[in-house]
Amino acid sequence: MRYRKIGKGRLLRCYKDRIKEDYTIKEGNKVFCPNCGNLFGIDYGAFIKVRKGSFTQKGSYE
């Protein structure tokens, strides 16, 4: 997933209007990584609540 993060804090929720590219696999309301198959988070409609420690990040923030 490519996501436009705003601010310096931890990533707790991915708001769907900020997702640039989405490669994840969705089964019901659960979101999984396409590479390793681990649970990434839970879809709550307007956002995805991210499971702590389930991803790596790189890049800069706005």
Tab-separated table of C-alpha atoms in Angstrom:
chain	number	residue	atom	x	y	z
A	1	MET	CA	0.000	0.000	0.000
A	2	ARG	CA	1.190	3.495	-0.746
A	3	TYR	CA	-0.232	5.949	1.733
A	4	ARG	CA	0.051	9.718	2.156
A	5	LYS	CA	0.844	10.155	5.852
A	6	ILE	CA	0.446	13.527	7.509
A	7	GLY	CA	2.378	14.348	10.673
A	8	LYS	CA	5.101	12.677	12.716
A	9	GLY	CA	3.100	10.289	14.910
A	10	ARG	CA	2.656	6.548	14.568
A	11	LEU	CA	0.367	5.149	11.908
A	12	LEU	CA	-2.761	3.926	13.688
A	13	ARG	CA	-5.361	4.289	10.915
A	14	CYS	CA	-5.114	4.454	7.129
A	15	TYR	CA	-7.849	6.738	5.844
A	16	LYS	CA	-9.082	5.521	2.470
A	17	ASP	CA	-9.028	8.962	0.839
A	18	ARG	CA	-5.245	9.147	1.459
A	19	ILE	CA	-4.393	5.732	-0.056
A	20	LYS	CA	-2.536	6.240	-3.345
A	21	GLU	CA	-2.061	2.586	-4.379
A	22	ASP	CA	-3.590	-0.450	-2.725
A	23	TYR	CA	-2.029	-3.912	-3.187
A	24	THR	CA	-3.636	-5.541	-0.142
A	25	ILE	CA	-5.929	-8.571	-0.137
A	26	LYS	CA	-9.332	-8.135	1.487
A	27	GLU	CA	-11.411	-10.957	2.979
A	28	GLY	CA	-14.558	-9.555	4.536
A	29	ASN	CA	-13.434	-6.689	6.727
A	30	LYS	CA	-9.889	-8.076	7.237
A	31	VAL	CA	-6.977	-6.704	5.209
A	32	PHE	CA	-3.943	-8.919	4.493
A	33	CYS	CA	-0.457	-8.380	3.053
A	34	PRO	CA	-0.186	-9.859	-0.462
A	35	ASN	CA	3.466	-10.941	0.056
A	36	CYS	CA	3.506	-12.638	3.453
A	37	GLY	CA	-0.229	-13.099	4.085
A	38	ASN	CA	-0.119	-11.525	7.560
A	39	LEU	CA	-3.057	-9.535	8.874
A	40	PHE	CA	-2.451	-5.832	8.164
A	41	GLY	CA	-5.591	-4.377	9.719
A	42	ILE	CA	-9.371	-4.256	9.975
A	43	ASP	CA	-11.548	-2.242	7.573
A	44	TYR	CA	-13.993	0.043	9.405
A	45	GLY	CA	-15.471	1.780	6.351
A	46	ALA	CA	-13.777	5.191	6.146
A	47	PHE	CA	-10.450	3.897	7.469
A	48	ILE	CA	-8.403	0.759	8.080
A	49	LYS	CA	-7.281	0.290	11.677
A	50	VAL	CA	-3.694	-0.890	11.344
A	51	ARG	CA	-2.377	-3.785	13.434
A	52	LYS	CA	0.658	-2.548	15.361
A	53	GLY	CA	3.968	-3.800	13.978
A	54	SER	CA	2.424	-5.447	10.917
A	55	PHE	CA	4.185	-3.292	8.328
A	56	THR	CA	7.380	-1.471	7.416
A	57	GLN	CA	7.495	2.089	6.238
A	58	LYS	CA	9.802	4.288	4.248
A	59	GLY	CA	9.754	7.754	2.759
A	60	SER	CA	8.966	11.157	4.159
A	61	TYR	CA	5.948	12.729	5.800
A	62	GLU	CA	4.087	15.972	5.151
